[in-house]
XYZ file of C-alpha atoms in Angstrom:
61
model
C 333.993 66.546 -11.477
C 332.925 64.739 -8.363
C 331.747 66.418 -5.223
C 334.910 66.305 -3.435
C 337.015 67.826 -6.361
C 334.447 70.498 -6.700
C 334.844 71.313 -2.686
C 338.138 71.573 -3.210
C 337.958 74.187 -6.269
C 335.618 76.362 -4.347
C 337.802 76.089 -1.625
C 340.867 77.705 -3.712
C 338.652 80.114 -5.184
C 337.647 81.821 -1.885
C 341.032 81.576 -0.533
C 342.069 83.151 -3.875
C 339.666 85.645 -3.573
C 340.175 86.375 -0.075
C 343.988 86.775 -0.369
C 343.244 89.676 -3.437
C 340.814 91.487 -1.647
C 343.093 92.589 1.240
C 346.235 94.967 1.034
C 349.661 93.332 0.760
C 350.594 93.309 4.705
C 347.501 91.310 5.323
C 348.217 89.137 2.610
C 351.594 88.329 3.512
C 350.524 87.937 7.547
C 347.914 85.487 6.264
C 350.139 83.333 4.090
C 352.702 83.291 7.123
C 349.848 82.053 9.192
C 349.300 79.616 6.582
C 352.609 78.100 6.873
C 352.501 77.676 10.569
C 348.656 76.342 10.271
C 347.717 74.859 6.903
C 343.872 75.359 8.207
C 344.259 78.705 9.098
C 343.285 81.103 5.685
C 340.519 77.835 5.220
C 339.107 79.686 8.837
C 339.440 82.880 8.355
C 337.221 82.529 5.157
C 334.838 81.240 7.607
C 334.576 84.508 8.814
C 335.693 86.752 5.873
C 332.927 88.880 6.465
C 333.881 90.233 9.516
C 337.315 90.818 8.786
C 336.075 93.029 5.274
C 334.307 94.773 7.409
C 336.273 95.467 10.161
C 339.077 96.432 7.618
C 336.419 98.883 6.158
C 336.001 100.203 9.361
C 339.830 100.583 9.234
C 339.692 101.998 6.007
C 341.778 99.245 4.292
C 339.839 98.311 1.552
């Protein structure tokens, strides 16, 4: 696998990831997002940290 296929794959893992580890209203804002902005899930895993937590905070998890 060359560098830019394996970029790719990690890429769909964390957006995979990300997309199962919030409730299903999140998830479906996020994919809508997606539609509008194909970049948009790509930066929110940027900063997946602070959204977990802040939907901790919530008490989302």
């Amino acid at each position: 696998m060359d560098a830019i296929s394996a970029q790719i794959e990690r890429e769909l893992i964390e957006r995979d990831e990300l997309l199962n580890s919030v409730d299903s209203n999140t998830r479906a804002y996020l994919l809508s997002c997606e539609d509008r902005d194909p970049f948009y899930i790509d930066r929110i895993i940027k900063n997946r940290d602070d959204i977990l937590f802040d939907q901790q905070l919530r008490g989302n998890n």
